[in-house]
Every structure is written in C-alpha cells, then in structure tokens.
Coordinates of C-alpha atoms in Angstrom, one line a residue:
Chain A
M22 CA -23.5 -20.2 -19.4
S23 CA -26.6 -19.6 -17.2
A24 CA -26.5 -16.5 -14.9
N25 CA -26.8 -19.1 -11.8
L26 CA -23.9 -21.1 -12.7
S27 CA -21.6 -18.2 -13.4
A28 CA -22.8 -16.5 -10.0
L29 CA -21.5 -19.7 -8.3
F30 CA -18.2 -19.6 -10.1
Y31 CA -17.9 -16.0 -9.2
L32 CA -18.4 -17.1 -5.6
I33 CA -15.7 -19.7 -6.0
S34 CA -13.2 -17.2 -7.1
G35 CA -14.1 -14.8 -4.3
I36 CA -13.5 -17.6 -1.8
L37 CA -10.1 -18.3 -3.5
F38 CA -9.3 -14.6 -3.0
I39 CA -10.0 -14.9 0.7
L40 CA -7.7 -18.0 0.9
A41 CA -5.1 -16.0 -0.9
L42 CA -5.0 -13.4 1.8
R43 CA -5.4 -16.0 4.4
G44 CA -2.2 -17.6 3.1
L45 CA -0.2 -14.5 4.1
S46 CA -0.5 -15.5 7.8
S47 CA 2.9 -17.1 7.5
P48 CA 5.7 -17.1 4.9
E49 CA 5.4 -20.9 4.6
T50 CA 1.8 -20.7 3.3
S51 CA 2.0 -17.5 1.5
R52 CA 3.4 -18.7 -1.9
Q53 CA 0.3 -21.3 -2.0
G54 CA -2.0 -18.4 -1.2
N55 CA -0.8 -16.4 -4.1
Y56 CA -1.6 -19.5 -6.4
F57 CA -5.1 -19.4 -4.9
G58 CA -5.4 -15.9 -6.0
I59 CA -4.1 -16.6 -9.5
A60 CA -6.6 -19.5 -9.8
G61 CA -9.5 -17.2 -8.6
M62 CA -8.6 -14.6 -11.3
V63 CA -8.3 -17.2 -14.0
I64 CA -11.8 -18.6 -13.1
A65 CA -13.4 -15.1 -13.0
I66 CA -12.0 -14.1 -16.3
I67 CA -13.1 -17.6 -18.1
V68 CA -16.5 -17.4 -16.6
T69 CA -17.0 -14.0 -17.9
F70 CA -16.0 -15.0 -21.4
L71 CA -18.3 -17.9 -21.2
S72 CA -21.4 -15.9 -20.0
V73 CA -20.9 -13.1 -22.5
G74 CA -20.8 -15.9 -25.0
N75 CA -19.5 -13.5 -27.8
F76 CA -16.5 -15.1 -29.5
G77 CA -16.4 -13.0 -32.7
S78 CA -13.8 -10.6 -33.6
G79 CA -14.3 -8.7 -30.4
F80 CA -13.0 -11.7 -28.5
V81 CA -9.8 -11.7 -30.3
Y82 CA -9.3 -7.9 -29.5
V83 CA -10.0 -8.6 -25.9
L84 CA -7.4 -11.5 -25.7
L85 CA -4.9 -9.2 -27.6
F86 CA -5.4 -6.3 -25.1
L87 CA -5.2 -8.7 -22.2
L88 CA -1.9 -9.9 -23.5
I89 CA -0.4 -6.4 -24.2
G90 CA -1.5 -5.3 -20.8
G91 CA -0.1 -8.7 -19.2
A92 CA 3.2 -8.3 -21.0
V93 CA 3.6 -4.8 -19.7
G94 CA 2.7 -5.9 -16.1
A95 CA 5.1 -9.0 -16.3
F96 CA 7.9 -6.8 -17.5
I97 CA 7.5 -4.3 -14.7
A98 CA 7.2 -7.0 -12.2
F99 CA 10.5 -8.6 -13.1
K100 CA 12.4 -5.4 -13.7
I101 CA 11.2 -3.4 -10.6
P102 CA 13.9 -3.0 -7.9
M103 CA 12.6 -4.0 -4.4
T104 CA 13.5 -0.5 -3.1
A105 CA 10.9 0.9 -5.5
M106 CA 8.2 -1.2 -4.2
P107 CA 6.2 1.6 -2.5
E108 CA 6.0 3.7 -5.9
L109 CA 5.1 0.5 -7.6
V110 CA 2.1 -0.4 -5.5
A111 CA 1.0 3.3 -5.6
G112 CA 1.2 3.1 -9.4
F113 CA -0.7 -0.1 -9.5
H114 CA -3.4 1.5 -7.3
S115 CA -4.0 4.2 -9.8
L116 CA -4.5 1.6 -12.5
V117 CA -7.3 0.0 -10.5
G118 CA -8.8 3.3 -9.9
L119 CA -8.7 4.3 -13.6
A120 CA -10.1 1.0 -14.8
A121 CA -13.0 1.4 -12.2
V122 CA -13.7 4.9 -13.7
F123 CA -13.5 3.4 -17.3
V124 CA -16.0 0.6 -16.5
A125 CA -18.3 3.0 -14.8
I126 CA -18.2 5.3 -17.8
S127 CA -18.9 2.4 -20.1
A128 CA -21.8 1.2 -18.0
F129 CA -23.2 4.7 -18.1
L130 CA -22.8 5.0 -21.8
K131 CA -24.3 1.6 -22.6
P132 CA -26.3 0.4 -19.7
E133 CA -28.3 -2.3 -21.7
A134 CA -25.1 -4.3 -21.9
F135 CA -25.1 -4.7 -18.2
N136 CA -29.0 -5.1 -17.8
L137 CA -29.2 -1.7 -16.0
G138 CA -31.8 -0.1 -18.2
V139 CA -31.2 2.2 -21.0
L140 CA -29.3 5.5 -21.6
G141 CA -31.2 8.3 -20.0
N142 CA -33.2 5.8 -17.9
I143 CA -30.9 3.8 -15.7
K144 CA -32.2 2.0 -12.7
L145 CA -31.8 4.4 -9.7
A146 CA -29.8 2.0 -7.6
S147 CA -27.5 1.2 -10.5
L148 CA -26.8 4.9 -11.0
I149 CA -25.9 5.4 -7.5
E150 CA -23.6 2.5 -7.4
M151 CA -21.8 3.4 -10.6
S152 CA -21.5 7.0 -9.7
L153 CA -20.0 6.1 -6.3
G154 CA -17.7 3.6 -8.1
A155 CA -16.6 6.2 -10.6
A156 CA -16.0 8.9 -8.0
I157 CA -14.0 6.7 -5.5
G158 CA -12.2 5.3 -8.5
A159 CA -11.2 8.7 -9.8
I160 CA -9.9 9.7 -6.3
T161 CA -7.9 6.6 -6.1
F162 CA -6.5 7.3 -9.4
S163 CA -5.3 10.9 -9.1
G164 CA -4.4 10.4 -5.5
S165 CA -2.2 7.4 -6.3
I166 CA -0.6 9.5 -9.1
I167 CA 0.4 12.2 -6.7
A168 CA 1.6 9.6 -4.2
F169 CA 3.6 7.9 -6.9
L170 CA 5.3 11.2 -7.9
K171 CA 6.1 11.8 -4.3
L172 CA 7.6 8.5 -3.6
R173 CA 9.4 8.5 -6.8
G174 CA 10.9 12.0 -5.9
I175 CA 9.6 13.5 -9.1
M176 CA 7.5 15.7 -6.7
S177 CA 9.0 17.0 -3.4
G178 CA 7.8 14.9 -0.5
A179 CA 7.3 18.0 1.5
P180 CA 3.5 18.6 2.3
I181 CA 1.8 21.3 0.1
T182 CA -0.5 23.3 2.2
F183 CA -2.5 26.4 1.5
K184 CA -5.1 28.5 3.4
G185 CA -8.7 27.1 3.1
Q186 CA -7.4 23.7 1.9
H187 CA -9.7 21.7 4.2
F188 CA -12.7 24.1 3.5
I189 CA -12.2 23.4 -0.2
N190 CA -11.9 19.7 0.1
L191 CA -14.9 19.7 2.3
L192 CA -16.9 22.0 -0.5
L193 CA -15.8 19.5 -3.1
G194 CA -16.9 16.5 -1.3
L195 CA -20.4 18.1 -0.8
I196 CA -20.4 19.0 -4.5
I197 CA -19.8 15.3 -5.4
L198 CA -22.7 14.3 -3.2
F199 CA -25.0 16.9 -4.7
L200 CA -23.8 15.8 -8.2
I201 CA -24.7 12.1 -7.6
Y202 CA -28.2 13.3 -6.3
Y203 CA -28.6 15.5 -9.3
L204 CA -27.5 12.8 -11.7
C205 CA -30.1 10.5 -10.3
R206 CA -32.8 13.0 -10.9
T207 CA -31.8 14.1 -14.5
Q208 CA -29.8 11.3 -15.8
L209 CA -27.6 13.9 -17.7
S210 CA -24.4 12.7 -19.1
N211 CA -22.7 16.2 -18.4
V212 CA -23.5 15.8 -14.9
F213 CA -21.7 12.4 -14.9
W214 CA -18.7 13.7 -16.5
T215 CA -18.5 16.8 -14.1
L216 CA -18.8 14.3 -11.3
V217 CA -15.7 12.3 -12.6
I218 CA -13.6 15.4 -13.2
I219 CA -14.3 16.8 -9.8
S220 CA -13.4 13.5 -8.3
F221 CA -10.0 13.6 -9.9
L222 CA -9.5 17.0 -8.4
V223 CA -10.3 15.8 -5.0
G224 CA -7.8 13.0 -5.3
V225 CA -5.0 15.4 -5.9
L226 CA -6.1 17.9 -3.2
L227 CA -6.3 15.1 -0.7
I228 CA -2.8 13.9 -1.1
I229 CA -0.7 16.9 -1.7
P230 CA -0.7 18.1 2.0
I231 CA 0.6 14.8 3.2
G232 CA 4.5 14.4 3.6
G233 CA 6.7 11.7 2.7
A234 CA 7.1 9.7 5.9
D235 CA 3.4 9.6 6.3
M236 CA 3.2 7.7 3.0
P237 CA 2.7 4.4 4.8
V238 CA -0.8 5.7 5.6
V239 CA -1.5 7.1 2.3
I240 CA -0.6 4.0 0.4
S241 CA -2.8 1.9 2.8
M242 CA -5.7 4.4 2.5
L243 CA -5.5 4.3 -1.2
N244 CA -5.3 0.5 -1.2
S245 CA -8.6 0.7 0.8
Y246 CA -10.2 3.2 -1.7
S247 CA -9.4 1.0 -4.6
G248 CA -11.3 -1.9 -2.9
W249 CA -14.3 0.4 -2.2
A250 CA -14.3 1.4 -5.9
A251 CA -14.2 -2.1 -7.0
A252 CA -17.1 -3.0 -4.6
G253 CA -19.1 -0.1 -6.1
I254 CA -18.7 -1.4 -9.5
G255 CA -19.4 -5.0 -8.3
F256 CA -22.8 -3.7 -7.0
T257 CA -23.4 -2.2 -10.5
L258 CA -22.5 -5.3 -12.3
E259 CA -24.3 -7.5 -9.7
N260 CA -21.1 -9.5 -9.5
T261 CA -20.4 -11.4 -6.4
A262 CA -16.6 -11.9 -7.0
L263 CA -16.2 -8.1 -7.4
I264 CA -18.2 -7.3 -4.3
I265 CA -16.3 -9.8 -2.0
T266 CA -13.0 -8.6 -3.4
G267 CA -13.8 -4.9 -2.9
A268 CA -14.9 -5.8 0.6
L269 CA -11.7 -7.7 1.2
V270 CA -9.4 -5.1 -0.2
G271 CA -11.3 -2.1 1.3
S272 CA -10.9 -3.6 4.8
S273 CA -7.5 -4.6 4.3
G274 CA -6.3 -1.2 3.4
A275 CA -8.3 0.2 6.3
I276 CA -6.7 -2.1 8.8
L277 CA -3.2 -1.3 7.5
S278 CA -3.9 2.5 7.8
Y279 CA -5.0 1.8 11.2
I280 CA -1.9 0.0 12.1
M281 CA 0.3 2.7 10.5
C282 CA -1.5 5.4 12.4
K283 CA -1.1 3.7 15.7
G284 CA 2.6 3.2 15.0
M285 CA 2.9 6.9 15.0
N286 CA 0.3 7.5 17.8
R287 CA -1.8 9.7 15.5
S288 CA -5.3 9.7 14.5
F289 CA -6.2 9.0 11.0
F290 CA -7.7 12.6 10.5
N291 CA -4.5 14.1 11.8
V292 CA -2.5 12.5 9.2
I293 CA -5.0 13.1 6.3
L294 CA -5.1 16.8 7.3
G295 CA -1.5 16.7 6.8
G296 CA 1.6 18.9 7.4
W297 CA 3.3 17.2 10.3
G298 CA 6.3 19.0 11.6
A299 CA 5.6 22.1 9.5
T300 CA 4.2 24.0 12.5
D301 CA 7.2 23.2 14.8
Q302 CA 9.8 25.2 13.2
T303 CA 10.2 27.7 16.2
I304 CA 10.7 25.3 18.9
N305 CA 13.1 23.3 16.5
S306 CA 15.4 26.4 16.2
K307 CA 15.5 27.0 19.8
T308 CA 16.8 23.6 20.8
K309 CA 19.4 23.8 18.3
E310 CA 22.1 24.8 20.8
Q311 CA 25.5 23.2 20.7
K312 CA 25.4 19.9 22.7
P313 CA 28.3 17.5 23.0
V314 CA 28.1 14.6 20.4
K315 CA 30.6 11.7 20.4
S316 CA 31.5 10.6 16.9
G317 CA 33.5 7.6 15.8
N318 CA 34.6 5.9 12.7
A319 CA 34.2 2.4 11.2
D320 CA 37.2 1.0 13.1
D321 CA 35.6 2.0 16.5
A322 CA 32.3 0.6 15.3
A323 CA 33.9 -2.6 14.2
F324 CA 35.6 -3.1 17.5
L325 CA 32.5 -2.5 19.5
M326 CA 30.4 -4.9 17.7
K327 CA 33.1 -7.7 17.4
N328 CA 33.4 -7.7 21.1
A329 CA 29.7 -7.6 21.8
S330 CA 27.7 -10.8 22.5
S331 CA 24.6 -9.4 21.0
V332 CA 23.6 -6.7 18.5
I333 CA 20.4 -5.5 17.3
I334 CA 20.0 -3.7 14.0
V335 CA 17.4 -1.1 13.5
P336 CA 16.9 -0.3 10.0
G337 CA 14.9 2.7 8.5
Y338 CA 14.0 4.5 5.3
G339 CA 17.7 5.7 5.2
M340 CA 18.7 2.0 4.6
A341 CA 16.4 1.9 1.7
V342 CA 17.6 5.1 0.1
A343 CA 21.2 4.1 0.4
Q344 CA 20.5 0.6 -0.8
A345 CA 22.5 -0.6 2.1
Q346 CA 20.7 -3.9 2.9
H347 CA 23.1 -6.1 1.1
A348 CA 26.2 -4.5 2.8
L349 CA 24.3 -4.9 6.2
R350 CA 23.8 -8.6 5.5
E351 CA 27.5 -9.0 4.8
M352 CA 28.3 -7.2 8.0
V353 CA 25.9 -9.4 10.0
D354 CA 27.4 -12.5 8.4
S355 CA 30.9 -11.5 9.6
L356 CA 29.5 -10.7 13.0
K357 CA 27.9 -14.1 13.4
K358 CA 31.2 -15.6 12.3
N359 CA 32.6 -14.0 15.4
G360 CA 30.0 -15.6 17.5
V361 CA 27.9 -12.5 18.0
K362 CA 24.1 -12.9 18.2
V363 CA 22.3 -10.7 15.7
S364 CA 18.7 -9.7 15.4
Y365 CA 16.7 -6.9 13.6
A366 CA 14.1 -4.6 15.1
I367 CA 11.4 -3.2 12.7
H368 CA 9.2 -0.3 13.8
P369 CA 5.7 -0.5 12.3
V370 CA 6.3 2.7 10.3
A371 CA 10.0 2.3 9.2
G372 CA 10.1 2.9 5.5
R373 CA 7.6 4.2 3.1
M374 CA 5.0 1.4 3.2
P375 CA 3.8 -1.2 5.6
G376 CA 6.4 -4.1 5.7
H377 CA 8.8 -2.1 3.4
M378 CA 11.9 -3.0 5.6
N379 CA 11.0 -6.7 5.7
V380 CA 11.0 -7.1 2.0
L381 CA 14.4 -5.3 1.7
L382 CA 15.9 -7.5 4.3
A383 CA 14.4 -10.6 2.7
E384 CA 15.8 -9.4 -0.7
A385 CA 19.4 -9.4 1.0
N386 CA 18.7 -13.1 2.2
V387 CA 18.2 -12.1 5.8
P388 CA 16.1 -15.0 7.2
Y389 CA 12.8 -13.8 8.3
D390 CA 13.0 -15.5 11.7
E391 CA 15.8 -13.0 12.6
V392 CA 13.6 -10.1 12.0
F393 CA 11.4 -8.9 14.8
E394 CA 8.6 -6.5 15.2
L395 CA 8.6 -3.8 17.9
D396 CA 6.5 -5.6 20.4
E397 CA 8.6 -8.7 20.2
I398 CA 11.9 -7.2 20.6
N399 CA 11.6 -4.0 22.5
N400 CA 12.5 -5.8 25.9
D401 CA 15.7 -7.2 24.5
F402 CA 17.4 -3.9 24.0
A403 CA 18.1 -3.6 27.8
N404 CA 20.2 -6.9 27.5
C405 CA 21.9 -6.0 24.2
D406 CA 25.5 -4.8 23.9
V407 CA 25.2 -2.8 20.8
A408 CA 22.3 -1.3 18.8
Y409 CA 23.1 -0.4 15.2
V410 CA 20.6 2.2 13.8
I411 CA 20.9 2.6 10.2
G412 CA 18.6 5.0 8.5
A413 CA 16.1 5.2 11.2
N414 CA 15.5 8.4 13.2
D415 CA 12.2 9.4 14.9
V416 CA 11.3 5.8 15.7
T417 CA 14.2 5.7 18.0
N418 CA 13.7 9.1 19.8
P419 CA 13.4 8.6 23.6
V420 CA 11.8 12.0 23.7
A421 CA 8.5 10.3 22.7
K422 CA 8.4 8.6 26.1
T423 CA 9.6 11.6 28.3
D424 CA 8.5 14.9 26.8
P425 CA 4.8 15.6 26.8
Q426 CA 5.5 18.8 24.7
S427 CA 7.0 16.9 22.0
P428 CA 4.9 16.3 18.8
I429 CA 5.8 12.7 18.9
F430 CA 4.9 12.1 22.5
G431 CA 3.2 8.9 23.0
M432 CA 4.3 7.4 19.7
P433 CA 5.7 3.8 20.4
V434 CA 9.4 3.9 20.0
L435 CA 12.3 1.2 20.0
D436 CA 14.1 1.4 23.3
V437 CA 17.4 1.8 21.6
E438 CA 18.9 3.9 24.4
K439 CA 18.6 0.9 26.7
S440 CA 21.3 -1.0 25.2
K441 CA 25.0 -0.7 26.4
S442 CA 26.0 1.3 23.3
V443 CA 24.4 2.6 20.4
L444 CA 25.9 3.2 17.0
F445 CA 24.0 5.7 15.0
V446 CA 24.7 5.9 11.3
K447 CA 23.6 9.2 9.8
R448 CA 24.9 11.8 7.5
S449 CA 24.5 14.7 9.9
L450 CA 22.8 15.7 12.9
S451 CA 19.7 17.0 11.1
P452 CA 16.3 16.3 12.7
G453 CA 14.1 13.5 11.1
Y454 CA 10.7 13.8 9.4
A455 CA 8.9 15.1 12.6
G456 CA 11.2 18.0 12.5
I457 CA 12.5 17.5 16.1
D458 CA 15.9 16.7 17.4
N459 CA 16.7 13.1 18.3
D460 CA 17.8 13.0 22.1
L461 CA 19.6 9.9 21.4
F462 CA 22.4 11.8 19.5
Y463 CA 23.6 13.4 22.7
R464 CA 23.5 10.3 25.0
D465 CA 26.8 9.1 26.7
N466 CA 26.4 5.7 25.2
T467 CA 25.7 6.9 21.8
L468 CA 28.5 6.8 19.1
M469 CA 27.5 8.8 15.9
L470 CA 28.9 7.5 12.6
F471 CA 28.7 10.3 10.3
A472 CA 28.4 8.8 6.8
D473 CA 26.2 7.4 4.1
A474 CA 24.6 4.2 5.3
K475 CA 26.0 1.9 2.6
K476 CA 29.6 3.3 2.7
M477 CA 29.9 3.2 6.5
T478 CA 28.5 -0.5 6.8
E479 CA 30.9 -1.5 4.0
E480 CA 33.7 0.0 5.8
I481 CA 32.8 -1.8 8.9
V482 CA 32.8 -5.0 7.2
K483 CA 36.4 -4.4 6.1
N484 CA 37.4 -3.6 9.6
L485 CA 35.8 -6.7 11.0
Chain B
M3 CA -43.1 -9.5 0.1
E4 CA -40.2 -10.6 -2.0
I5 CA -36.7 -9.6 -0.8
D6 CA -34.8 -7.3 -3.4
P7 CA -31.7 -9.0 -4.7
F8 CA -29.9 -6.0 -3.6
I9 CA -30.2 -7.0 -0.1
F10 CA -28.5 -10.2 -0.7
R11 CA -25.6 -8.4 -2.4
L12 CA -25.5 -6.1 0.5
S13 CA -25.3 -9.1 2.8
I14 CA -22.6 -10.4 0.9
F15 CA -20.6 -7.3 1.0
I16 CA -20.9 -6.7 4.7
L17 CA -20.1 -10.5 5.6
S18 CA -17.0 -10.1 3.3
I19 CA -15.9 -7.0 5.1
F20 CA -16.0 -9.1 8.4
V21 CA -14.2 -11.9 6.6
G22 CA -11.6 -9.5 5.5
Y23 CA -11.3 -8.0 8.9
Y24 CA -10.3 -11.2 10.6
V25 CA -8.3 -12.5 7.7
V26 CA -6.2 -9.4 7.5
W27 CA -5.5 -9.1 11.1
S28 CA -4.0 -12.6 11.0
V29 CA -1.5 -11.5 8.4
T30 CA 2.0 -11.3 9.9
P31 CA 3.4 -7.7 9.8
S32 CA 6.4 -8.9 7.8
L33 CA 4.3 -9.8 4.9
H34 CA 2.4 -6.5 4.8
T35 CA 4.0 -5.5 1.6
P36 CA 3.0 -8.6 -0.3
L37 CA -0.4 -8.1 1.3
M38 CA -0.7 -4.7 -0.4
S39 CA 0.6 -6.1 -3.8
V40 CA -1.7 -9.1 -3.9
T41 CA -4.8 -7.1 -2.8
N42 CA -3.8 -4.9 -5.6
A43 CA -3.7 -7.9 -8.1
I44 CA -7.2 -9.4 -6.8
S45 CA -8.9 -6.0 -6.9
S46 CA -8.2 -6.0 -10.6
V47 CA -11.0 -8.6 -10.9
I48 CA -12.7 -5.5 -12.1
I49 CA -11.6 -6.7 -15.4
V50 CA -14.8 -8.7 -15.5
G51 CA -16.7 -5.5 -15.9
A52 CA -14.1 -4.4 -18.5
I53 CA -14.7 -7.5 -20.6
I54 CA -18.5 -7.1 -20.5
A55 CA -18.1 -3.6 -21.5
A56 CA -15.7 -4.3 -24.3
L57 CA -17.9 -7.0 -25.8
A58 CA -21.1 -5.2 -25.7
G59 CA -23.2 -4.5 -28.8
S60 CA -23.1 -6.0 -32.3
S61 CA -19.9 -7.2 -33.6
D62 CA -20.0 -5.0 -36.8
N63 CA -19.7 -1.9 -34.6
M64 CA -17.0 -3.0 -32.2
F65 CA -15.5 0.3 -31.4
E66 CA -18.2 2.4 -30.0
K67 CA -17.3 4.8 -27.2
S68 CA -18.4 2.4 -24.5
N69 CA -16.5 -0.5 -26.1
I70 CA -13.3 1.6 -26.2
F71 CA -13.5 2.5 -22.5
G72 CA -13.8 -1.4 -21.9
F73 CA -10.8 -2.1 -24.0
L74 CA -8.8 0.6 -22.2
A75 CA -10.0 -0.9 -18.7
I76 CA -8.9 -4.2 -19.9
I77 CA -5.3 -3.1 -20.6
L78 CA -5.0 -1.4 -17.1
A79 CA -6.5 -4.2 -15.3
A80 CA -4.3 -6.7 -17.2
V81 CA -1.1 -4.8 -16.1
N82 CA -2.4 -5.0 -12.7
I83 CA -3.2 -8.7 -12.6
F84 CA 0.1 -9.9 -14.1
G85 CA 2.1 -7.3 -12.5
G86 CA 0.5 -7.6 -9.1
F87 CA 0.6 -11.5 -8.9
L88 CA 4.1 -11.7 -10.3
V89 CA 5.7 -9.2 -8.1
T90 CA 4.0 -10.8 -5.2
Q91 CA 5.4 -14.1 -6.2
R92 CA 8.9 -12.6 -6.6
M93 CA 8.7 -11.1 -3.2
L94 CA 7.4 -14.2 -1.4
Q95 CA 10.2 -16.2 -3.0
M96 CA 12.7 -14.2 -1.0
Y97 CA 11.4 -14.9 2.4
K98 CA 13.5 -17.7 3.6
K99 CA 14.0 -19.4 7.0
K100 CA 17.4 -19.6 8.7
K101 CA 19.6 -22.3 7.3
K102 CA 20.1 -24.9 10.2

C-alpha cells in the first residue's frame, strides 16, 4: 500500500476515534460511539499490515501474539467486577505506557525499519520525539503501577512523604532533560537506557506521596500522560492516527484532572505535591471533644423514609467498599412502592475515579435519569425530607462553606444539611480523608446509623 | 522554501488537542468512567508502531532484540485494545433509562 493511501486511512481511523469520544455525550449514542472506536482500531491495524507488506512467518507470530494479548484482555474485561474499575483503568494505563517504551526502544535499536536513519545516526527530531515518548511512557508505566497497587489495597493508600522529596523530583526531571540533550549529541545507547530507567523512577516518586482519595486526579493525570506518550511515538513514526489519538487522550485526561481538582477546590500542584490532611493532625485532636450525637437504628431510618415524600441518596466511596449498590437499589424500589420520590446526588470526586459512582449505580440497574450531578441537584436538598448519606463524608461537610480555617474551605459540597432530616450511614465518627471532623454528625436534624453500609441498607429494606 | 512535514504533523497535533478539548467537555459526567476506559483502548493504537517493530528486518532473523520488543509491545497493546473496548461496552450496556 502506498504511503499516501495508508496516511489517508490513518486519518480516517483518527476521525473514528474522535467520533467514539463524541458518542459519550449521552448514554444513548455512547454504544454506537464505542463501535466507531473499534472500527478505527481495526482499520489502523489492517492498514499497518498492508503497508509493511511482510506476510511471512513474522506475520503469523504477530497474529498469534495479538490473539494471546486479546484473549487475556477479553478475559479481564468480562471477569472484572465493576467496583474494581479504578484499578483496572490504572492497570491498563500502565500497559499503554510500557508499550510506548518498548516501541521507542525498538525504534532506537532499529531506526532503519521506521525510516529514521541508522543506529548511531538517527535524525535529530526523531531522537527527541522517541526519547520524549519513552520517558513519558516510562513515567506512565511505573506511576500507574503504584496507583494500581494503592487502589487494589496491596499498598497503603496513605501518602508516603519524605524530606527533600520535591527537590529530588525536580532534580530527576532536570536530569531527564539533560539526558535527552546528551543523547542527541552522542547517540549513545547507554544514555538512552539510563533515560528510561530514571523515568521509571520518577513515575514511582511522583505517585507515592498522593493519598487514596486523590486517586481520581491521579488516574486522570496518568490517562493524560499515556496520551502524550502515544503522541510522542506518533511523531516518531510519522503516523497521523497515533498523533490524533495521543492529542485526544492527552487533552481528555487533562480535562478530567481539572474537573476533579475543581471538585476539591484544590490546585493541580497542591494535589501532585501530595499529603493532604497529613499536616492537620494537631487541629484534628483539639476538636475531638465530646459533642452530642443522635444515633438510630434501621427501624427509625425506615420509618423516616417511608413517611417522607422525597428522599435524596448521597453515595460515596464507602458504598463501593461495602458493595452496597444492589441493596441500595432494593431499598429505593420499596420506597418508590410507598410513593416516595427518590433521586441520587453525585459529587464530582465521589469514589476513586471520575464517574465511579455512576457506573456502580448503573450496574445495580439504577436508571441514569434518576442520577444527578452536584450542580443539578444541590438546590433540591432544601425541599427534600430525607437525605440518605451512604459512604460519603467530606463532600457533605458544611464546614467547607463556613470555616475559612478548614483545609476543605471553598470545596463545593452537597447541601445535605438543608434537608429536613439526614440519615448518615457510617461505621464510626472517624474523620474522612481530609482528616477533619464532619460538622454534619452533630446537627439536630442528623441521625447517625452506625453500621456497615450494606448491612444497614439491607436491614432498612426488611423494615420497610 | 519548502515546509518541513514535521510542521504539518505539529498542526494536526495541535488541532487535535482543540478537537479533544471541545469533544471531552461535551461528555456527560456520568460517563466519565467509560470515557477513561475508551481513551485507554484507543491510545493502544500504538500497536501500529509495535507491528512495524515486530516485522522489521529479514524473515530469517525474526527474533532480533528490536523485534522482540515489538512483539512484547503487541501483547501489551492487544490486552488493552480488547480489554478496553470490551469493558467499555460492558459498562455502556448497563446505562439504562427509567422504564416508563
């Protein structure tokens, strides 16, 4: 296939990828969008085979490895529980990152296969592009591995910080830039390997200081990095499909990080530099005086909700941990039978990744038109009889609106306290991720339900 | 003076960033998780580079170092392509409207 023709086909597959993202603007069009994405991928792969034109034994091996990888991927996709989606996405990011590193290594070792010159005399622009692709890919890989381990619970979600951390990161960043410069001057393969290894190290160091509840930002950021890595490789290979895709994915991840940061009223750098809540231990212990708390049981909760005319459910990460989404749907079903109007309120940073709660509710067969974002539903709390907070904490804390001293001051929160009564399912009065006490626990209209989210919801269902 | 093809690629890149910016802002927040999994899947189009790398060189010496890295990258990207699109599909199937 001629280079011009294949370039046109790569352009088509790039456009199909744009349509795939475009489809996600509504659930109706989203499934069709996904097919566009698949079509784009199939076109890109077939065109590559045709333009390489090598259908010898190597081709058979390529198909074989493609099928092995595909089978593994399909197996994972069907087996993975929806609650494990954040770690799955982190794991997948690491694969893209590593694939980018491998392609860059391969291009460095055999530049003539990619029309980039010969080993030891690679075109300057190509060398810069491939080393950037390799460095970003390596950071994506090791960073995603750490994110995966933290999300999976293999590694503690607590931020790991040490003295001089930021200085070391800065230094390593400068070393990477210097190595790229030095590589361009000397074309030495040892410099290239060092570059890759240091980038792996940077990925680890970048993610370890970031705590569990900041994972939505981290995952989005790594998503963005995997895109930039792909774009870097795309420039090296002079491939339009890769360049377009890299730019799409890169900007998509960047926008998601921005939305997540805004949901916490924190700057991107504040999140990246890590360790939220770790510094507020002293304030925390001082406010730990005994304050009166009203607590109730499933019977009380069932009574309150049965006699309400409208109920708003506020789910958070705790719901995912307890796998309470199905029990929750059952509860809502019985409430609806009693003529209660029920809707769901989702905070942008609820859960461990963007849209995490929406997927879990969808899994439990909750229709998506009953689920609302913060801006859409926040005014409704004032007219609602019961707010049922299940597994959320910091995102409901009224302190964010009233106390300028608080670390979460200015963060957009759900106005849960405005509803006539608040049912707060939680195992204890312990503070949330931000390390601060939730003022909501001590309000007159709050009834604490001390229990596991799933058990409590199931018991309420029995009492309805 | 002729324009370097690099400038054309750079133009495509920058325009695509803008396209991405507007398209992603129009994605409904409830689909942000599928957005991440599908962007994951499409970024595996890096398999194009992996295939070129794997098939480079003569067929009697197919397992040179550069080819091996190509094959490894094919496996990784393939996991991602199949896994990414299928898991997205699985998620999107679950989004249903209220039964009227």
